[in-house]
Amino acid sequence: MSFDAPQPAAPAFPLTTDRARPSGFDKLRANGIYGFDSRDIRSRPFTLLRAQILRIARARGWKIIGITSPTPQVGKSFVASNLAAALARTPDLHTYLFDFDLRRSTIARNFNLTGDVGVSHFLDGTISDLRQVAKSISEEQLTIFPSFPNAAASDELVGSARMDSLIAAMRALPEQTICLCDLPPVFANDDAVIVSQKIDAYLMIVEDGVTTKKQVRDSFRLLAPAPCIGTVLNRYDGGMMGDDYGYSYGQSKRYAGYYND
């Protein structure tokens, strides 16, 4: 099993010239993917998050980071997609984004990807080489492994020997790589708990005014002893940054971040 060469991956959309580049990314902006364009002010939370994730991961030797939330619909996959896009702009770093939210996959939709087979079909043995489903973003150091509907039991797939071999292959990737894994919400099923014990750490996404303290505490308890690399407070409307930089998180009403370790 191998996926160590991003070059053969089919492009998610063509970006053949500098002139073509904006039109390609405009399609993703319509889906809320801003992380590729550092000139877009909406990318700022994700570039800041990128810096924090890389600082901690490199200091601790972590390569495989999961992204989860206590409950659905708090922006988990939105943050995962934008963080992957921001990481893809890091020089000398290749980012891999895996969709392990097998029951309600949204990564493919976020990046306008279509297909019939994905990560779950590798895990159930339908395909033997994960490069068959890999998608690259032209001129970006990002490879996406989306998932598509599958009738197989997701908990059996993520707990399988094939999942273990995939994690081992991630760890065998070159040093200048990072793997992001979009996981299901903690309380949706036990998939996030299973995967969290196989990876290096996880990022917790919570929504301002929606996620409760009890949900966060219980999520940490269920995922233990897996380490939490940080917490993102999504859709924060408290104005964390001053106007000196011409932008306040509170003005966005879509998202914002609070990072800790």
mmCIF file with all atom_site columns, C-alpha atoms in Angstrom, residues 73-231:
data_model
loop_
_atom_site.group_PDB
_atom_site.id
_atom_site.type_symbol
_atom_site.label_atom_id
_atom_site.label_alt_id
_atom_site.label_comp_id
_atom_site.label_asym_id
_atom_site.label_entity_id
_atom_site.label_seq_id
_atom_site.pdbx_PDB_ins_code
_atom_site.Cartn_x
_atom_site.Cartn_y
_atom_site.Cartn_z
_atom_site.occupancy
_atom_site.B_iso_or_equiv
_atom_site.pdbx_formal_charge
_atom_site.auth_seq_id
_atom_site.auth_comp_id
_atom_site.auth_asym_id
_atom_site.auth_atom_id
_atom_site.pdbx_PDB_model_num
ATOM 1   C CA . GLN A 1 73  ? -22.309 21.268 12.433 1.00 0.00 ? 73  GLN A CA 1
ATOM 2   C CA . VAL A 1 74  ? -19.852 23.474 14.318 1.00 0.00 ? 74  VAL A CA 1
ATOM 3   C CA . GLY A 1 75  ? -17.506 24.008 11.345 1.00 0.00 ? 75  GLY A CA 1
ATOM 4   C CA . LYS A 1 76  ? -15.090 21.106 11.842 1.00 0.00 ? 76  LYS A CA 1
ATOM 5   C CA . SER A 1 77  ? -14.617 20.245 8.159  1.00 0.00 ? 77  SER A CA 1
ATOM 6   C CA . PHE A 1 78  ? -14.607 23.942 7.259  1.00 0.00 ? 78  PHE A CA 1
ATOM 7   C CA . VAL A 1 79  ? -11.633 24.480 9.570  1.00 0.00 ? 79  VAL A CA 1
ATOM 8   C CA . ALA A 1 80  ? -9.933  21.277 8.373  1.00 0.00 ? 80  ALA A CA 1
ATOM 9   C CA . SER A 1 81  ? -10.233 22.320 4.725  1.00 0.00 ? 81  SER A CA 1
ATOM 10  C CA . ASN A 1 82  ? -8.959  25.850 5.294  1.00 0.00 ? 82  ASN A CA 1
ATOM 11  C CA . LEU A 1 83  ? -6.133  24.719 7.555  1.00 0.00 ? 83  LEU A CA 1
ATOM 12  C CA . ALA A 1 84  ? -5.035  22.246 4.869  1.00 0.00 ? 84  ALA A CA 1
ATOM 13  C CA . ALA A 1 85  ? -5.142  25.027 2.285  1.00 0.00 ? 85  ALA A CA 1
ATOM 14  C CA . ALA A 1 86  ? -3.071  27.331 4.496  1.00 0.00 ? 86  ALA A CA 1
ATOM 15  C CA . LEU A 1 87  ? -0.544  24.581 5.248  1.00 0.00 ? 87  LEU A CA 1
ATOM 16  C CA . ALA A 1 88  ? -0.212  23.931 1.512  1.00 0.00 ? 88  ALA A CA 1
ATOM 17  C CA . ARG A 1 89  ? 1.367   27.385 1.151  1.00 0.00 ? 89  ARG A CA 1
ATOM 18  C CA . THR A 1 90  ? 4.198   26.502 3.550  1.00 0.00 ? 90  THR A CA 1
ATOM 19  C CA . PRO A 1 91  ? 7.536   26.216 1.710  1.00 0.00 ? 91  PRO A CA 1
ATOM 20  C CA . ASP A 1 92  ? 9.153   22.767 1.759  1.00 0.00 ? 92  ASP A CA 1
ATOM 21  C CA . LEU A 1 93  ? 6.093   21.130 3.332  1.00 0.00 ? 93  LEU A CA 1
ATOM 22  C CA . HIS A 1 94  ? 3.631   18.774 1.670  1.00 0.00 ? 94  HIS A CA 1
ATOM 23  C CA . THR A 1 95  ? 0.191   18.477 3.272  1.00 0.00 ? 95  THR A CA 1
ATOM 24  C CA . TYR A 1 96  ? -2.079  15.451 3.042  1.00 0.00 ? 96  TYR A CA 1
ATOM 25  C CA . LEU A 1 97  ? -5.775  15.815 3.913  1.00 0.00 ? 97  LEU A CA 1
ATOM 26  C CA . PHE A 1 98  ? -7.699  12.610 4.680  1.00 0.00 ? 98  PHE A CA 1
ATOM 27  C CA . ASP A 1 99  ? -11.459 12.410 5.092  1.00 0.00 ? 99  ASP A CA 1
ATOM 28  C CA . PHE A 1 100 ? -12.148 9.902  7.865  1.00 0.00 ? 100 PHE A CA 1
ATOM 29  C CA . ASP A 1 101 ? -15.619 11.258 8.576  1.00 0.00 ? 101 ASP A CA 1
ATOM 30  C CA . LEU A 1 102 ? -16.868 8.262  6.620  1.00 0.00 ? 102 LEU A CA 1
ATOM 31  C CA . ARG A 1 103 ? -20.586 8.555  7.375  1.00 0.00 ? 103 ARG A CA 1
ATOM 32  C CA . ARG A 1 104 ? -20.980 12.251 6.566  1.00 0.00 ? 104 ARG A CA 1
ATOM 33  C CA . SER A 1 105 ? -18.038 13.161 4.367  1.00 0.00 ? 105 SER A CA 1
ATOM 34  C CA . THR A 1 106 ? -17.834 16.812 3.291  1.00 0.00 ? 106 THR A CA 1
ATOM 35  C CA . ILE A 1 107 ? -14.218 17.300 2.198  1.00 0.00 ? 107 ILE A CA 1
ATOM 36  C CA . ALA A 1 108 ? -15.049 16.316 -1.389 1.00 0.00 ? 108 ALA A CA 1
ATOM 37  C CA . ARG A 1 109 ? -17.858 18.854 -1.502 1.00 0.00 ? 109 ARG A CA 1
ATOM 38  C CA . ASN A 1 110 ? -15.668 21.582 -0.009 1.00 0.00 ? 110 ASN A CA 1
ATOM 39  C CA . PHE A 1 111 ? -13.116 21.133 -2.812 1.00 0.00 ? 111 PHE A CA 1
ATOM 40  C CA . ASN A 1 112 ? -15.635 20.402 -5.599 1.00 0.00 ? 112 ASN A CA 1
ATOM 41  C CA . LEU A 1 113 ? -14.393 16.833 -5.986 1.00 0.00 ? 113 LEU A CA 1
ATOM 42  C CA . THR A 1 114 ? -16.481 14.102 -7.582 1.00 0.00 ? 114 THR A CA 1
ATOM 43  C CA . GLY A 1 115 ? -16.095 10.338 -7.688 1.00 0.00 ? 115 GLY A CA 1
ATOM 44  C CA . ASP A 1 116 ? -17.418 6.987  -6.581 1.00 0.00 ? 116 ASP A CA 1
ATOM 45  C CA . VAL A 1 117 ? -14.523 5.527  -4.595 1.00 0.00 ? 117 VAL A CA 1
ATOM 46  C CA . GLY A 1 118 ? -12.560 7.107  -1.796 1.00 0.00 ? 118 GLY A CA 1
ATOM 47  C CA . VAL A 1 119 ? -10.810 6.435  1.493  1.00 0.00 ? 119 VAL A CA 1
ATOM 48  C CA . SER A 1 120 ? -13.552 4.129  2.775  1.00 0.00 ? 120 SER A CA 1
ATOM 49  C CA . HIS A 1 121 ? -13.230 1.968  -0.342 1.00 0.00 ? 121 HIS A CA 1
ATOM 50  C CA . PHE A 1 122 ? -9.540  1.490  0.369  1.00 0.00 ? 122 PHE A CA 1
ATOM 51  C CA . LEU A 1 123 ? -10.338 0.533  3.945  1.00 0.00 ? 123 LEU A CA 1
ATOM 52  C CA . ASP A 1 124 ? -12.954 -2.046 2.877  1.00 0.00 ? 124 ASP A CA 1
ATOM 53  C CA . GLY A 1 125 ? -10.655 -3.565 0.241  1.00 0.00 ? 125 GLY A CA 1
ATOM 54  C CA . THR A 1 126 ? -12.498 -2.351 -2.867 1.00 0.00 ? 126 THR A CA 1
ATOM 55  C CA . ILE A 1 127 ? -9.273  -0.706 -4.068 1.00 0.00 ? 127 ILE A CA 1
ATOM 56  C CA . SER A 1 128 ? -5.731  -1.671 -3.154 1.00 0.00 ? 128 SER A CA 1
ATOM 57  C CA . ASP A 1 129 ? -3.855  1.569  -3.856 1.00 0.00 ? 129 ASP A CA 1
ATOM 58  C CA . LEU A 1 130 ? -4.987  4.808  -2.260 1.00 0.00 ? 130 LEU A CA 1
ATOM 59  C CA . ARG A 1 131 ? -3.361  6.814  -5.046 1.00 0.00 ? 131 ARG A CA 1
ATOM 60  C CA . GLN A 1 132 ? -6.411  5.862  -7.112 1.00 0.00 ? 132 GLN A CA 1
ATOM 61  C CA . VAL A 1 133 ? -8.472  8.421  -5.166 1.00 0.00 ? 133 VAL A CA 1
ATOM 62  C CA . ALA A 1 134 ? -5.801  11.064 -4.498 1.00 0.00 ? 134 ALA A CA 1
ATOM 63  C CA . LYS A 1 135 ? -6.524  14.569 -5.762 1.00 0.00 ? 135 LYS A CA 1
ATOM 64  C CA . SER A 1 136 ? -3.956  17.344 -5.950 1.00 0.00 ? 136 SER A CA 1
ATOM 65  C CA . ILE A 1 137 ? -4.372  21.097 -6.156 1.00 0.00 ? 137 ILE A CA 1
ATOM 66  C CA . SER A 1 138 ? -2.317  22.339 -9.084 1.00 0.00 ? 138 SER A CA 1
ATOM 67  C CA . GLU A 1 139 ? 0.733   24.355 -8.050 1.00 0.00 ? 139 GLU A CA 1
ATOM 68  C CA . GLU A 1 140 ? -0.018  23.722 -4.370 1.00 0.00 ? 140 GLU A CA 1
ATOM 69  C CA . GLN A 1 141 ? 1.636   21.245 -2.035 1.00 0.00 ? 141 GLN A CA 1
ATOM 70  C CA . LEU A 1 142 ? -1.630  19.568 -1.067 1.00 0.00 ? 142 LEU A CA 1
ATOM 71  C CA . THR A 1 143 ? -2.968  16.077 -1.751 1.00 0.00 ? 143 THR A CA 1
ATOM 72  C CA . ILE A 1 144 ? -6.552  15.281 -0.786 1.00 0.00 ? 144 ILE A CA 1
ATOM 73  C CA . PHE A 1 145 ? -7.928  11.824 -0.085 1.00 0.00 ? 145 PHE A CA 1
ATOM 74  C CA . PRO A 1 146 ? -11.711 12.277 -0.114 1.00 0.00 ? 146 PRO A CA 1
ATOM 75  C CA . SER A 1 147 ? -14.351 9.800  0.941  1.00 0.00 ? 147 SER A CA 1
ATOM 76  C CA . PHE A 1 148 ? -17.613 8.940  -0.794 1.00 0.00 ? 148 PHE A CA 1
ATOM 77  C CA . PRO A 1 149 ? -20.726 7.027  0.366  1.00 0.00 ? 149 PRO A CA 1
ATOM 78  C CA . ASN A 1 150 ? -20.110 3.458  1.458  1.00 0.00 ? 150 ASN A CA 1
ATOM 79  C CA . ALA A 1 151 ? -22.522 1.008  3.080  1.00 0.00 ? 151 ALA A CA 1
ATOM 80  C CA . ALA A 1 152 ? -19.778 -0.607 5.176  1.00 0.00 ? 152 ALA A CA 1
ATOM 81  C CA . ALA A 1 153 ? -19.759 -0.028 8.939  1.00 0.00 ? 153 ALA A CA 1
ATOM 82  C CA . SER A 1 154 ? -17.447 2.927  9.544  1.00 0.00 ? 154 SER A CA 1
ATOM 83  C CA . ASP A 1 155 ? -16.307 1.777  12.986 1.00 0.00 ? 155 ASP A CA 1
ATOM 84  C CA . GLU A 1 156 ? -15.133 -1.523 11.522 1.00 0.00 ? 156 GLU A CA 1
ATOM 85  C CA . LEU A 1 157 ? -13.263 0.295  8.752  1.00 0.00 ? 157 LEU A CA 1
ATOM 86  C CA . VAL A 1 158 ? -11.342 2.682  11.018 1.00 0.00 ? 158 VAL A CA 1
ATOM 87  C CA . GLY A 1 159 ? -10.574 -0.152 13.423 1.00 0.00 ? 159 GLY A CA 1
ATOM 88  C CA . SER A 1 160 ? -9.314  -2.474 10.702 1.00 0.00 ? 160 SER A CA 1
ATOM 89  C CA . ALA A 1 161 ? -5.847  -3.750 9.881  1.00 0.00 ? 161 ALA A CA 1
ATOM 90  C CA . ARG A 1 162 ? -5.983  -1.750 6.642  1.00 0.00 ? 162 ARG A CA 1
ATOM 91  C CA . MET A 1 163 ? -6.457  1.401  8.710  1.00 0.00 ? 163 MET A CA 1
ATOM 92  C CA . ASP A 1 164 ? -3.395  0.460  10.743 1.00 0.00 ? 164 ASP A CA 1
ATOM 93  C CA . SER A 1 165 ? -1.397  -0.013 7.539  1.00 0.00 ? 165 SER A CA 1
ATOM 94  C CA . LEU A 1 166 ? -2.544  3.404  6.315  1.00 0.00 ? 166 LEU A CA 1
ATOM 95  C CA . ILE A 1 167 ? -1.439  5.064  9.558  1.00 0.00 ? 167 ILE A CA 1
ATOM 96  C CA . ALA A 1 168 ? 1.906   3.275  9.269  1.00 0.00 ? 168 ALA A CA 1
ATOM 97  C CA . ALA A 1 169 ? 2.281   4.575  5.712  1.00 0.00 ? 169 ALA A CA 1
ATOM 98  C CA . MET A 1 170 ? 1.575   8.125  6.931  1.00 0.00 ? 170 MET A CA 1
ATOM 99  C CA . ARG A 1 171 ? 4.336   7.791  9.523  1.00 0.00 ? 171 ARG A CA 1
ATOM 100 C CA . ALA A 1 172 ? 6.719   6.561  6.816  1.00 0.00 ? 172 ALA A CA 1
ATOM 101 C CA . LEU A 1 173 ? 6.219   9.669  4.681  1.00 0.00 ? 173 LEU A CA 1
ATOM 102 C CA . PRO A 1 174 ? 9.204   12.034 4.335  1.00 0.00 ? 174 PRO A CA 1
ATOM 103 C CA . GLU A 1 175 ? 9.986   14.356 7.211  1.00 0.00 ? 175 GLU A CA 1
ATOM 104 C CA . GLN A 1 176 ? 8.650   17.496 5.520  1.00 0.00 ? 176 GLN A CA 1
ATOM 105 C CA . THR A 1 177 ? 5.043   16.311 5.435  1.00 0.00 ? 177 THR A CA 1
ATOM 106 C CA . ILE A 1 178 ? 2.001   16.700 7.648  1.00 0.00 ? 178 ILE A CA 1
ATOM 107 C CA . CYS A 1 179 ? -1.213  14.678 7.568  1.00 0.00 ? 179 CYS A CA 1
ATOM 108 C CA . LEU A 1 180 ? -4.552  16.208 8.584  1.00 0.00 ? 180 LEU A CA 1
ATOM 109 C CA . CYS A 1 181 ? -7.396  13.800 9.302  1.00 0.00 ? 181 CYS A CA 1
ATOM 110 C CA . ASP A 1 182 ? -10.957 15.093 9.293  1.00 0.00 ? 182 ASP A CA 1
ATOM 111 C CA . LEU A 1 183 ? -12.629 12.936 11.950 1.00 0.00 ? 183 LEU A CA 1
ATOM 112 C CA . PRO A 1 184 ? -16.298 12.529 12.868 1.00 0.00 ? 184 PRO A CA 1
ATOM 113 C CA . PRO A 1 185 ? -17.669 14.433 15.863 1.00 0.00 ? 185 PRO A CA 1
ATOM 114 C CA . VAL A 1 186 ? -16.901 12.675 19.132 1.00 0.00 ? 186 VAL A CA 1
ATOM 115 C CA . PHE A 1 187 ? -20.541 12.076 20.058 1.00 0.00 ? 187 PHE A CA 1
ATOM 116 C CA . ALA A 1 188 ? -21.667 11.005 16.575 1.00 0.00 ? 188 ALA A CA 1
ATOM 117 C CA . ASN A 1 189 ? -20.188 7.510  16.943 1.00 0.00 ? 189 ASN A CA 1
ATOM 118 C CA . ASP A 1 190 ? -17.021 5.955  18.318 1.00 0.00 ? 190 ASP A CA 1
ATOM 119 C CA . ASP A 1 191 ? -14.970 6.470  15.134 1.00 0.00 ? 191 ASP A CA 1
ATOM 120 C CA . ALA A 1 192 ? -13.161 9.563  16.439 1.00 0.00 ? 192 ALA A CA 1
ATOM 121 C CA . VAL A 1 193 ? -12.250 7.742  19.655 1.00 0.00 ? 193 VAL A CA 1
ATOM 122 C CA . ILE A 1 194 ? -10.855 4.800  17.665 1.00 0.00 ? 194 ILE A CA 1
ATOM 123 C CA . VAL A 1 195 ? -8.795  6.936  15.279 1.00 0.00 ? 195 VAL A CA 1
ATOM 124 C CA . SER A 1 196 ? -7.544  9.279  18.013 1.00 0.00 ? 196 SER A CA 1
ATOM 125 C CA . GLN A 1 197 ? -5.654  6.389  19.591 1.00 0.00 ? 197 GLN A CA 1
ATOM 126 C CA . LYS A 1 198 ? -3.771  5.737  16.345 1.00 0.00 ? 198 LYS A CA 1
ATOM 127 C CA . ILE A 1 199 ? -2.657  9.282  15.452 1.00 0.00 ? 199 ILE A CA 1
ATOM 128 C CA . ASP A 1 200 ? -0.333  11.783 17.139 1.00 0.00 ? 200 ASP A CA 1
ATOM 129 C CA . ALA A 1 201 ? -2.789  14.406 18.406 1.00 0.00 ? 201 ALA A CA 1
ATOM 130 C CA . TYR A 1 202 ? -6.104  16.080 17.646 1.00 0.00 ? 202 TYR A CA 1
ATOM 131 C CA . LEU A 1 203 ? -7.433  19.605 17.243 1.00 0.00 ? 203 LEU A CA 1
ATOM 132 C CA . MET A 1 204 ? -10.783 20.279 18.920 1.00 0.00 ? 204 MET A CA 1
ATOM 133 C CA . ILE A 1 205 ? -13.308 22.573 17.177 1.00 0.00 ? 205 ILE A CA 1
ATOM 134 C CA . VAL A 1 206 ? -16.024 24.159 19.306 1.00 0.00 ? 206 VAL A CA 1
ATOM 135 C CA . GLU A 1 207 ? -18.640 26.747 18.390 1.00 0.00 ? 207 GLU A CA 1
ATOM 136 C CA . ASP A 1 208 ? -19.084 29.945 20.333 1.00 0.00 ? 208 ASP A CA 1
ATOM 137 C CA . GLY A 1 209 ? -22.406 29.960 22.190 1.00 0.00 ? 209 GLY A CA 1
ATOM 138 C CA . VAL A 1 210 ? -23.345 26.451 21.009 1.00 0.00 ? 210 VAL A CA 1
ATOM 139 C CA . THR A 1 211 ? -20.840 23.905 22.338 1.00 0.00 ? 211 THR A CA 1
ATOM 140 C CA . THR A 1 212 ? -21.195 23.446 26.100 1.00 0.00 ? 212 THR A CA 1
ATOM 141 C CA . LYS A 1 213 ? -18.443 23.075 28.687 1.00 0.00 ? 213 LYS A CA 1
ATOM 142 C CA . LYS A 1 214 ? -19.754 19.615 29.527 1.00 0.00 ? 214 LYS A CA 1
ATOM 143 C CA . GLN A 1 215 ? -19.524 18.539 25.888 1.00 0.00 ? 215 GLN A CA 1
ATOM 144 C CA . VAL A 1 216 ? -15.917 19.725 25.726 1.00 0.00 ? 216 VAL A CA 1
ATOM 145 C CA . ARG A 1 217 ? -14.955 18.061 29.014 1.00 0.00 ? 217 ARG A CA 1
ATOM 146 C CA . ASP A 1 218 ? -16.644 14.798 28.038 1.00 0.00 ? 218 ASP A CA 1
ATOM 147 C CA . SER A 1 219 ? -14.933 14.870 24.629 1.00 0.00 ? 219 SER A CA 1
ATOM 148 C CA . PHE A 1 220 ? -11.515 15.274 26.205 1.00 0.00 ? 220 PHE A CA 1
ATOM 149 C CA . ARG A 1 221 ? -12.317 12.406 28.572 1.00 0.00 ? 221 ARG A CA 1
ATOM 150 C CA . LEU A 1 222 ? -13.455 10.087 25.772 1.00 0.00 ? 222 LEU A CA 1
ATOM 151 C CA . LEU A 1 223 ? -10.415 10.858 23.595 1.00 0.00 ? 223 LEU A CA 1
ATOM 152 C CA . ALA A 1 224 ? -7.883  10.419 26.417 1.00 0.00 ? 224 ALA A CA 1
ATOM 153 C CA . PRO A 1 225 ? -5.030  9.624  26.514 1.00 0.00 ? 225 PRO A CA 1
ATOM 154 C CA . ALA A 1 226 ? -4.636  11.105 23.011 1.00 0.00 ? 226 ALA A CA 1
ATOM 155 C CA . PRO A 1 227 ? -3.108  14.595 23.329 1.00 0.00 ? 227 PRO A CA 1
ATOM 156 C CA . CYS A 1 228 ? -5.005  17.694 22.222 1.00 0.00 ? 228 CYS A CA 1
ATOM 157 C CA . ILE A 1 229 ? -2.810  20.015 20.157 1.00 0.00 ? 229 ILE A CA 1
ATOM 158 C CA . GLY A 1 230 ? -5.220  22.920 20.680 1.00 0.00 ? 230 GLY A CA 1
ATOM 159 C CA . THR A 1 231 ? -8.776  24.212 20.588 1.00 0.00 ? 231 THR A CA 1
#
